Coordinates of C-alpha atoms and ligand atoms in Angstrom, one line a residue:
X1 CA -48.8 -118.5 -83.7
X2 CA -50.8 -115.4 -85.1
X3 CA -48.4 -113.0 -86.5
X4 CA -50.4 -109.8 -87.1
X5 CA -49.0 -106.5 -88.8
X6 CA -50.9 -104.0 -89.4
X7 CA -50.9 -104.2 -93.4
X8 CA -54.4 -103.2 -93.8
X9 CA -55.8 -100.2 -91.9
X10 CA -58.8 -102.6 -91.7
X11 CA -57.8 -105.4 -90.1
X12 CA -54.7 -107.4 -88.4
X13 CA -53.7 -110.1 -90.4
X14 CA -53.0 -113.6 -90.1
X15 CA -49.9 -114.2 -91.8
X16 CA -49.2 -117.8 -90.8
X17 CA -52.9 -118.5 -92.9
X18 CA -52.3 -116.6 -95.9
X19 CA -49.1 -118.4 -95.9
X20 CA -50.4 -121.6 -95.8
X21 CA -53.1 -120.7 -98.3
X22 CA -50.6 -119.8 -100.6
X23 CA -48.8 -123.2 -100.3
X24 CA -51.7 -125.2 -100.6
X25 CA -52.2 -123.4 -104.0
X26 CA -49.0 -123.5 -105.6
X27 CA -48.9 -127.6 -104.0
X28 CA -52.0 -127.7 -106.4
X29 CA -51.1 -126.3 -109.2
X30 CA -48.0 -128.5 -110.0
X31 CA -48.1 -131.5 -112.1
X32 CA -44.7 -133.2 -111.4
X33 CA -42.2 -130.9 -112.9
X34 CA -44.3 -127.6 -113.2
X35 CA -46.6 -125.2 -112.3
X36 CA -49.5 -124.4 -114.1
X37 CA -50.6 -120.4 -113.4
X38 CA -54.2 -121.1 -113.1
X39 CA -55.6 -124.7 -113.3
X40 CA -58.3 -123.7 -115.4
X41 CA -57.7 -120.5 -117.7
X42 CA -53.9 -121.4 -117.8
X43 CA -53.1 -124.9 -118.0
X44 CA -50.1 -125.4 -118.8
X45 CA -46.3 -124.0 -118.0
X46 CA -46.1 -120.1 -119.0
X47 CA -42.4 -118.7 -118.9
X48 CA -42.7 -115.7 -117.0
X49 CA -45.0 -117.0 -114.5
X50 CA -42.8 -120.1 -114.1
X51 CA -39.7 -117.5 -112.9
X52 CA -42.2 -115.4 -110.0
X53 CA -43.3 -119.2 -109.3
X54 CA -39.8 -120.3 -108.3
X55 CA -39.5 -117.3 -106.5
X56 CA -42.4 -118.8 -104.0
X57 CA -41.4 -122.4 -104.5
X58 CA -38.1 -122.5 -102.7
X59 CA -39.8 -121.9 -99.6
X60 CA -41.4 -125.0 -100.0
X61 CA -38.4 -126.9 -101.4
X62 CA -35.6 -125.1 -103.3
X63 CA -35.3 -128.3 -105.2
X64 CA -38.7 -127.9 -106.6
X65 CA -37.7 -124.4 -107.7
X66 CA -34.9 -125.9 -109.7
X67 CA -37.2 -128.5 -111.2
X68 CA -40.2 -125.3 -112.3
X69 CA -36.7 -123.7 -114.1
X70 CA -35.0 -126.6 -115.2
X71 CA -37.6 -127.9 -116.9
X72 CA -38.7 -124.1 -118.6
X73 CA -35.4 -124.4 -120.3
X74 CA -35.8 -128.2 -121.1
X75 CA -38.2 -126.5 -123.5
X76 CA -35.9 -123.6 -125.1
X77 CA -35.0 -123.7 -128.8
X78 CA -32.3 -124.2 -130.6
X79 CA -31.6 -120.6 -131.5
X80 CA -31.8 -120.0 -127.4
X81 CA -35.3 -118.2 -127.0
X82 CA -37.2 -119.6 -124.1
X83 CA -40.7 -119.7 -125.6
X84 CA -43.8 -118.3 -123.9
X85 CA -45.8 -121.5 -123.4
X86 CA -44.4 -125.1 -122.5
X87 CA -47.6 -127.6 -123.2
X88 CA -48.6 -130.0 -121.2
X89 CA -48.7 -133.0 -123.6
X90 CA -51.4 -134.9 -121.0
X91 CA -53.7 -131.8 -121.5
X92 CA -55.8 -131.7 -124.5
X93 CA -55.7 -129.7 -127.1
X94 CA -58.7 -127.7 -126.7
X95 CA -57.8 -127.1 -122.9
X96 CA -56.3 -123.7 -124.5
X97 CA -56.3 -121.2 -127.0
X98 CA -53.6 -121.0 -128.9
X99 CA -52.7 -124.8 -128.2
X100 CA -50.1 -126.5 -129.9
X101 CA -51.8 -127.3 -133.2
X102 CA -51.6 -123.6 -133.5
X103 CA -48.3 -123.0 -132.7
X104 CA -46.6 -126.4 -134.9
X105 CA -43.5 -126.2 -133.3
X106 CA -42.7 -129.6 -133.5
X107 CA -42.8 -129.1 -137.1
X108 CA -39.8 -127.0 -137.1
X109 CA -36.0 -127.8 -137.3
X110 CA -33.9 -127.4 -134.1
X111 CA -37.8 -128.0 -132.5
X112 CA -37.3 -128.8 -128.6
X113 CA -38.6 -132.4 -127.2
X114 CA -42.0 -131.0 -126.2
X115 CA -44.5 -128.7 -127.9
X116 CA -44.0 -124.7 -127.2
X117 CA -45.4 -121.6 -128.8
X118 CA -43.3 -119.4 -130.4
X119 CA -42.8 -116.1 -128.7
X120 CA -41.2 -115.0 -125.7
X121 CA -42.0 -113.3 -122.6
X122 CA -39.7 -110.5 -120.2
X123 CA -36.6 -112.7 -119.3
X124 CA -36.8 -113.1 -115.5
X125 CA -35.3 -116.3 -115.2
X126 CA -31.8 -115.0 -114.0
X127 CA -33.5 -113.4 -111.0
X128 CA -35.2 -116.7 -109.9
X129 CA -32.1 -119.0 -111.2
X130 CA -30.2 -116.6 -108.9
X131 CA -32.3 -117.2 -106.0
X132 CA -33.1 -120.6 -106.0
X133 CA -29.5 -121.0 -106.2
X134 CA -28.5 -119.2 -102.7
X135 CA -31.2 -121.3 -101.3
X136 CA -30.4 -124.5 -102.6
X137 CA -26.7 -124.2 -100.6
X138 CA -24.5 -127.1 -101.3
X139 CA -26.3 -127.7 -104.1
X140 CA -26.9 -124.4 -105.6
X141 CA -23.3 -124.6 -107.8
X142 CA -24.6 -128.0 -109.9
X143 CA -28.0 -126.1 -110.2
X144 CA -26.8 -123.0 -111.2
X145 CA -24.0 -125.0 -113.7
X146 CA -26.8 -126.2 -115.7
X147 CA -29.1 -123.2 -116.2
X148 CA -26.2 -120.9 -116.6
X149 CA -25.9 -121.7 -120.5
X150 CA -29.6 -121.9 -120.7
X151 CA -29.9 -118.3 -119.4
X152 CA -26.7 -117.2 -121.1
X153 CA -28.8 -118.2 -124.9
X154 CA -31.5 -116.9 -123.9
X155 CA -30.2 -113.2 -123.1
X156 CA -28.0 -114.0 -126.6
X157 CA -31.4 -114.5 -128.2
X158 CA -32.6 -111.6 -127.2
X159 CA -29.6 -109.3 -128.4
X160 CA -29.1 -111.2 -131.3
X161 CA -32.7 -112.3 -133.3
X162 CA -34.4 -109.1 -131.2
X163 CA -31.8 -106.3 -131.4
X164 CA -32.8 -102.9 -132.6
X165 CA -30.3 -100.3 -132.1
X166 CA -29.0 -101.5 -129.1
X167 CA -32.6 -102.5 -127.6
X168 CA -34.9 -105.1 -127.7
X169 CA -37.7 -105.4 -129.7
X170 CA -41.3 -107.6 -129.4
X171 CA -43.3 -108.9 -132.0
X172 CA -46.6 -109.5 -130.1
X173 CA -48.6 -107.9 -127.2
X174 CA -48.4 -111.2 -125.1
X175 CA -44.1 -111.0 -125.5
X176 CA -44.6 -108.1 -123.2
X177 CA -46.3 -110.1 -120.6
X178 CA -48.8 -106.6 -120.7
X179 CA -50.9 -108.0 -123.3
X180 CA -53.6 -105.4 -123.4
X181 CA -51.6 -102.8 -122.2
X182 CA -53.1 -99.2 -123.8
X183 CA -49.9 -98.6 -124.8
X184 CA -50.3 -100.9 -127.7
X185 CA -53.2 -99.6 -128.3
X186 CA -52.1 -97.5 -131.1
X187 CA -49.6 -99.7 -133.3
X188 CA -52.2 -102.7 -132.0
X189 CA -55.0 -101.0 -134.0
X190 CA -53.1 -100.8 -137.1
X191 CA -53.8 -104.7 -137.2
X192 CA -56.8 -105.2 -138.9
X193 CA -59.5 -107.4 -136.6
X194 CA -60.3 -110.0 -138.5
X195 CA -63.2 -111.4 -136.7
X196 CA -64.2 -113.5 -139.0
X197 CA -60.7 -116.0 -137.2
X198 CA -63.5 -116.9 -134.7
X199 CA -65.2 -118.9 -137.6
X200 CA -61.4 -121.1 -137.4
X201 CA -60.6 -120.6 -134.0
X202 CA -62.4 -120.3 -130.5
X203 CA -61.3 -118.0 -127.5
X204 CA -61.2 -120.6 -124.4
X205 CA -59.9 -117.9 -121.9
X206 CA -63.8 -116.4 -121.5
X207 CA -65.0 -119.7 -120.8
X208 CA -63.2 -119.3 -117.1
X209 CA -63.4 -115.5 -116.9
X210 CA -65.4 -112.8 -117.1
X211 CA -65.3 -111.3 -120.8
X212 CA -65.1 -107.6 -119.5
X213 CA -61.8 -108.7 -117.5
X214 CA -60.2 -109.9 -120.7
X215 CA -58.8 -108.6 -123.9
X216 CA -61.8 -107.6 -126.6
X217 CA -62.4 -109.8 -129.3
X218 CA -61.4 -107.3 -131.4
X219 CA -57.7 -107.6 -129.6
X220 CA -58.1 -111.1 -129.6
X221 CA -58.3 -111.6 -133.4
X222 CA -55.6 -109.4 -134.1
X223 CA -53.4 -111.3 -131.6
X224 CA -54.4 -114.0 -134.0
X225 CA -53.2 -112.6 -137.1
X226 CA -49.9 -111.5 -135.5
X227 CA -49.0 -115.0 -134.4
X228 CA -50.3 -116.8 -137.3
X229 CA -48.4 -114.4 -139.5
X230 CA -44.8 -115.5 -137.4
X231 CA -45.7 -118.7 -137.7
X232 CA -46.3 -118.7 -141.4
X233 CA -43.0 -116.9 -141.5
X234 CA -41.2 -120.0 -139.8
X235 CA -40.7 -117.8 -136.5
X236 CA -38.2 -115.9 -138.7
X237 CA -37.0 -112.6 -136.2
X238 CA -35.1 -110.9 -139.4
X239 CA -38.7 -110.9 -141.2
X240 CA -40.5 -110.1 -138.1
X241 CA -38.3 -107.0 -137.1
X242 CA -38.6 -105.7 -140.5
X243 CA -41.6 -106.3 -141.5
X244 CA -44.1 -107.4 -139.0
X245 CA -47.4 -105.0 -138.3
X246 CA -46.6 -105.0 -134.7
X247 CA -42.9 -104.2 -133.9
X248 CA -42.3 -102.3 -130.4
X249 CA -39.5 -101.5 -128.0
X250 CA -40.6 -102.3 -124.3
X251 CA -39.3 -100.5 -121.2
X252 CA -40.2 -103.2 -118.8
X253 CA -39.1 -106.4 -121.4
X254 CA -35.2 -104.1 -121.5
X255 CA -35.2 -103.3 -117.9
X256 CA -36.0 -106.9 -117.2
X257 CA -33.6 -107.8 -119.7
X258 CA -30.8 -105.8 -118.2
X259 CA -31.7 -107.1 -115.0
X260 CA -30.9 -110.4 -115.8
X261 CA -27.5 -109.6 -116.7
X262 CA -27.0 -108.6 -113.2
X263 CA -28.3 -111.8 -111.7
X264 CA -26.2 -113.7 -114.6
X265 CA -23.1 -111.9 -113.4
X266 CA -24.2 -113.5 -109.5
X267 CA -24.5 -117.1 -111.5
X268 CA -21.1 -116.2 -113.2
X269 CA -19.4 -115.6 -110.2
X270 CA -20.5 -118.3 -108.2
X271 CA -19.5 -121.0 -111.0
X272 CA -16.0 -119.5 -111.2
X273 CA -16.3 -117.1 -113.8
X274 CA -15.9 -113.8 -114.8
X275 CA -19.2 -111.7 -114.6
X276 CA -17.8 -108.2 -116.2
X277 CA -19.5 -109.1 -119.6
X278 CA -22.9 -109.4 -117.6
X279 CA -21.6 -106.5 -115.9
X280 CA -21.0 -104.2 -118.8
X281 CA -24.5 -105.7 -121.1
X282 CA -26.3 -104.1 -117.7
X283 CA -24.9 -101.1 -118.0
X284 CA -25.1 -101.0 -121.7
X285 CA -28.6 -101.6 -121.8
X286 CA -29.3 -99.3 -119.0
X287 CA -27.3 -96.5 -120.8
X288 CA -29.8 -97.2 -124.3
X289 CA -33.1 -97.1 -122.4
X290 CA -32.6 -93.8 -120.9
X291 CA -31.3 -92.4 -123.9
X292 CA -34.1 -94.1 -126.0
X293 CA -36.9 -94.3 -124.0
X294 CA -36.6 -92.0 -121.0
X295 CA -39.6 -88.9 -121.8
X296 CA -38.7 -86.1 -119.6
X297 CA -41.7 -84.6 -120.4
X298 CA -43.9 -87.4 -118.7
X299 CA -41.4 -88.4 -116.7
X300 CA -41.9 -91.7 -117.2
X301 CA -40.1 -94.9 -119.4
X302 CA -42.3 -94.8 -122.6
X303 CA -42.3 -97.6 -125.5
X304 CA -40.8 -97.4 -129.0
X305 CA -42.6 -98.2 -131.9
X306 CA -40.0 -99.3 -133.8
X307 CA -42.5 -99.3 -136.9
X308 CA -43.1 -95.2 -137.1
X309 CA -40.4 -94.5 -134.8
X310 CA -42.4 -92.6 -132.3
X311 CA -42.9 -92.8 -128.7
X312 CA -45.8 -94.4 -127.1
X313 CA -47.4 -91.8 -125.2
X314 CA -48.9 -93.7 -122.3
X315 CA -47.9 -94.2 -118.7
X316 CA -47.9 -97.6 -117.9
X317 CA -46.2 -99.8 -115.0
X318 CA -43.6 -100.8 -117.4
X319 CA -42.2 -97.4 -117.7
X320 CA -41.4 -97.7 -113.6
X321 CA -39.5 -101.1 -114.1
X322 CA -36.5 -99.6 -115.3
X323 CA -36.2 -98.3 -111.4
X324 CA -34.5 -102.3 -110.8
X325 CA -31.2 -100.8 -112.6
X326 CA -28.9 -99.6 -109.9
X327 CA -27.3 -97.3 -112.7
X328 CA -30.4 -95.4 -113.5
X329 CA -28.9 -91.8 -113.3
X330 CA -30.1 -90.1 -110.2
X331 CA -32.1 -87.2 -112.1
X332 CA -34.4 -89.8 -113.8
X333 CA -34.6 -92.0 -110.9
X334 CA -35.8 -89.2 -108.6
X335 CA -38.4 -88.2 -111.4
X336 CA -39.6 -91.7 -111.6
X337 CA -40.2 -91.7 -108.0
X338 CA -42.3 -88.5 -108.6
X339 CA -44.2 -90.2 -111.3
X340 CA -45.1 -93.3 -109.1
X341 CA -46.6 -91.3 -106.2
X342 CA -47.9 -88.7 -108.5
X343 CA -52.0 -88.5 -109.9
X344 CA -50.8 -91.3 -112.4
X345 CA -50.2 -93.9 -110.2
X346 CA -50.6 -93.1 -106.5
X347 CA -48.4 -95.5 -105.3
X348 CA -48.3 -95.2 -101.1
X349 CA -51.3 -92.6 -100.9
X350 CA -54.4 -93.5 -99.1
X351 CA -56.6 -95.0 -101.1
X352 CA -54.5 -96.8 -103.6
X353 CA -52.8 -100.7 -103.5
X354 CA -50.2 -101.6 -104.6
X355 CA -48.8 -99.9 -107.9
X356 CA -51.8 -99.9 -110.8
X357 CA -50.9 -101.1 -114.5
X358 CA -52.4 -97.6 -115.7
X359 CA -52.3 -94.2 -115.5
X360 CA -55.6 -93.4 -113.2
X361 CA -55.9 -89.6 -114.8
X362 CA -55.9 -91.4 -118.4
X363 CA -59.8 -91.9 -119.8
X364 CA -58.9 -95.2 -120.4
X365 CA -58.1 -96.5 -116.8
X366 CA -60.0 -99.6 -116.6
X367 CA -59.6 -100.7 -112.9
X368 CA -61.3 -104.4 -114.2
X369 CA -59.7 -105.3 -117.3
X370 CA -56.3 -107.1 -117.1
X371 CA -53.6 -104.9 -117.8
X372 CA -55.6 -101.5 -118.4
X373 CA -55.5 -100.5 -114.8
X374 CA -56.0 -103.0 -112.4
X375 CA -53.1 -104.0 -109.7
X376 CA -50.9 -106.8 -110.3
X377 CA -48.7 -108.7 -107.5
X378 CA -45.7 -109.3 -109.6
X379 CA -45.3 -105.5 -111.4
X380 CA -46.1 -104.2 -107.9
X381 CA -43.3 -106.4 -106.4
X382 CA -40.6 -105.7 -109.1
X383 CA -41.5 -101.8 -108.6
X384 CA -40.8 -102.4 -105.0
X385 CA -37.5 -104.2 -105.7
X386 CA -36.6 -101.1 -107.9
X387 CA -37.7 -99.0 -105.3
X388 CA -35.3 -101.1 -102.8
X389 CA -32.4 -101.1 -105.1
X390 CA -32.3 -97.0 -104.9
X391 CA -32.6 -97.2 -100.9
X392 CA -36.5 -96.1 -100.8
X393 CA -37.4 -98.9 -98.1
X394 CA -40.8 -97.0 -96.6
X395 CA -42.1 -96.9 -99.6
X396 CA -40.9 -100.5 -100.6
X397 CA -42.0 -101.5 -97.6
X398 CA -46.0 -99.9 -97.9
X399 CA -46.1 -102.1 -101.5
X400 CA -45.2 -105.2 -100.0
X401 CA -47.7 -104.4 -97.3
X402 CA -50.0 -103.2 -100.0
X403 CA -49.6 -106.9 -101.8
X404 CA -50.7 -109.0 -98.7
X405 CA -53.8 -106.7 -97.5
X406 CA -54.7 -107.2 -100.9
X407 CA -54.3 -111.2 -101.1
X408 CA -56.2 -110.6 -97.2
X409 CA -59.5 -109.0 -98.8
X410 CA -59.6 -110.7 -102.0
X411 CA -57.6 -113.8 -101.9
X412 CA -55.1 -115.3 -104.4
X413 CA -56.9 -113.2 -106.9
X414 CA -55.0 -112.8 -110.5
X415 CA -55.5 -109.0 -110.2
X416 CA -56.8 -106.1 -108.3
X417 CA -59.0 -102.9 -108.6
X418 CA -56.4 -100.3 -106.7
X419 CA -58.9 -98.2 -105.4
X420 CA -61.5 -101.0 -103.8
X421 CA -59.1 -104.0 -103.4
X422 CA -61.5 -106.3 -105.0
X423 CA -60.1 -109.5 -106.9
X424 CA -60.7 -109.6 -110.4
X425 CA -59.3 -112.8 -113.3
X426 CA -59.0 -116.1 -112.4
X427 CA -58.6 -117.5 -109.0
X428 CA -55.8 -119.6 -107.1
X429 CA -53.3 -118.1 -109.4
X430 CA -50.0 -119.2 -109.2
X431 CA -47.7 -115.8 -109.2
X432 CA -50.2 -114.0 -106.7
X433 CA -49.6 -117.1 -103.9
X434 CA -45.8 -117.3 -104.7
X435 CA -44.8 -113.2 -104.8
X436 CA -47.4 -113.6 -101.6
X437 CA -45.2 -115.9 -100.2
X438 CA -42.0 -114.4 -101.3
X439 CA -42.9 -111.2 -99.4
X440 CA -43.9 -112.8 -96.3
X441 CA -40.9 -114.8 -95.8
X442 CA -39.1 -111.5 -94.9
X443 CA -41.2 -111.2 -91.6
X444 CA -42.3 -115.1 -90.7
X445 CA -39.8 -117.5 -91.2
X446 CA -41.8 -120.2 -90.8
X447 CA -43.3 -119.7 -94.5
X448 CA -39.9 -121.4 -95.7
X449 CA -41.5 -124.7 -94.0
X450 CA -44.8 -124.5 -95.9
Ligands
LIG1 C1 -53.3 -115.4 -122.3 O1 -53.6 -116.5 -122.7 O2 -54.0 -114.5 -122.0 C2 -51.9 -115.1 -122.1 O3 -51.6 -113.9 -121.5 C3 -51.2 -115.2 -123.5 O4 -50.1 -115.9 -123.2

């Protein structure tokens, strides 16, 4: 059958296609226990992406959701964080850049059974564990009984090794998930670019994209110093939060972080337990970013850097993420709605998909490069889920639309130019066809077939 819906102005859609497109991709891009985000610019299992993966996966099997997560956390380390890369020990080394020769892991104490990298990425495990289990039924308890402690470590990681007053702090770009975000631009450029690192190391990521849609070199080489230097510090977090060069306090990492305690206290509850201390972390959290973070000036979430102390000036997607927390106070909630259909991000007006990484007034707005401007699928789908939480379904609603007309025009693109729809990145990326997916299951059931 043809579903259409009139998601694009342009065209009626074939749903039941772009569903099966997105199952053919994700069927692809597993290799037995994972999913790789791209095959080529990404091959191996990246944390974040592994969490909107599952999200798709259980409507091809719930079970191979459980694996994606299960074996995420078969790579977490001792001291609970879930670390940002899982290699694929059948890929070779010079597949990717930082590989694991970089990153010596396996040279540590406490090192988990496979090779990692060191830093982490925006804890949205909870809120795929949570799913999966629901879908899994019978078998959701024994699922959700053996990622509970893993997730449970990894939000005590967090607090623990990454606490600054009450917040969490990141000690690289790539932690953020945002890696070139302009919002590091200013404590990024503190770092001196080394480029001379290119002598010792080579950037593999340009050889399956285009250059001008990826970080500069001169980014590059100073996420090269900042990982070497946490590395050459034994991934020590009391060194790194005193004295690394880059030291920030996300609003989208602590909104996601908060998040998960919500989705833990769901886990908690279905095992038998009591979920008020996930409860109460939520709230806690919640309580710190708006007191910390919230700019009622801009009217936006803005970053810490935890180094000068100041606020990070720019409007990015991550100061909207914070809309997930049912608790957001009503004042700043209905300001951050303002924000998001305001000049800065248009989200809803004609003209604009989906919700771009960047401020479109700010002379940096790059609608091409990564996360300078362009439109994402999975900060456009956790904005709508925000947008949800506080009861603001037609706008919800117009994103979700927004993210398959854009998937329609441009296919299973990694990102998206919001004012033309083109596809920009790598292609047959893995979050695009599984948030895809995820979306479309709310209007044709037959998606959960594949
Ligand atoms: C990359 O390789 O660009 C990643 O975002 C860093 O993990």
């Amino acid at each position: 059958m043809v579903v259409t819906r009139t998601a694009s102005p342009a065209a009626a859609l074939d749903l039941d296609q772009l569903a099966r497109t997105a199952v053919r991709v994700l069927i692809e891009n597993w290799h037995g226990h994972a999913t790789v985000p791209s095959r080529r610019l990404y091959p191996h299992q990246w944390s974040w992406d592994s969490a909107f993966i599952a999200l798709g996966q259980q409507y091809i099997t719930p079970q191979r959701a459980a694996v994606e997560l299960l074996s995420l956390f078969g790579a977490q380390w001792a001291d609970g964080r879930i670390p940002h890369i899982a290699f694929n020990p059948a890929v070779p080394d010079h597949a990717y850049f930082p590989g694991p020769s970089f990153w010596r892991s396996s040279q540590l104490p406490g090192h988990p059974p496979i090779d990692t990298s060191g830093i982490i990425q925006p804890p949205v495990h909870a809120i795929a564990a949570h799913a999966v289990m629901d879908r899994l039924g019978a078998n959701g308890r024994d699922f959700a009984a053996r990622a509970y402690p893993a997730l449970v470590a990894q939000n005590s990681y967090i607090r623990e090794r990454r606490g600054v007053k009450g917040l969490a702090a990141v000690v690289h770009p790539w932690e953020t998930g945002l890696d070139n975000s302009p919002a590091w631009d200013e404590p990024l450029h503190a770092v001196p670019a080394d480029l001379s690192l290119f002598e010792s190391y080579t950037r593999r990521d340009i050889d399956h994209a285009r250059a001008s849609e990826r970080p500069t070199d001169e980014d590059y080489a100073r996420y090269i110093r900042l990982a070497l230097s946490y590395r050459d510090h034994g991934y020590d977090d009391d060194w790194m939060r005193s004295r690394s060069e880059f030291v920030v306090v996300d609003p989208g990492f602590n909104a996601l972080w908060a998040w998960s305690e919500l989705a833990l206290a769901e886990i908690a509850r279905a095992l038998g337990r009591n979920p008020d201390g996930h409860q109460r972390e939520a709230e806690r959290i919640t309580t710190e970013l708006v007191d910390q973070l919230w700019s009622t000036e801009s009217e936006i979430f803005l970053a810490r850097d935890k180094r000068s102390g100041r606020l990070l000036g720019e409007r990015t997607v991550a100061g909207l993420i914070p809309l997930l927390l049912p608790k957001l106070p009503q004042g700043v909630r209905d300001a951050l709605c303002a924000t998001l259909t305001g000049p800065s991000f248009g989200a809803g007006q004609l003209g604009i998909r989906g919700v771009p990484s960047f401020d479109l007034t700010d002379r940096r707005y790059n609608p091409r490069r990564y996360w300078r401007g362009p439109t994402w699928l999975n900060t456009t789908w956790l904005v709508a889920e925000g947008l949800r939480a506080h009861g603001a379904d037609a706008l919800a609603h117009r994103l979700r639309d927004d993210m398959v007309a854009l998937v329609a025009n441009a296919g299973l693109r990694e990102y998206f130019n919001p004012r033309t729809g083109s596809g920009h990145g790598t292609s047959n990326f893995s979050w695009s066809a599984a948030l895809l997916l995820h979306v479309l299951a709310e209007v044709l059931p037959q998606a959960e077939t594949g």
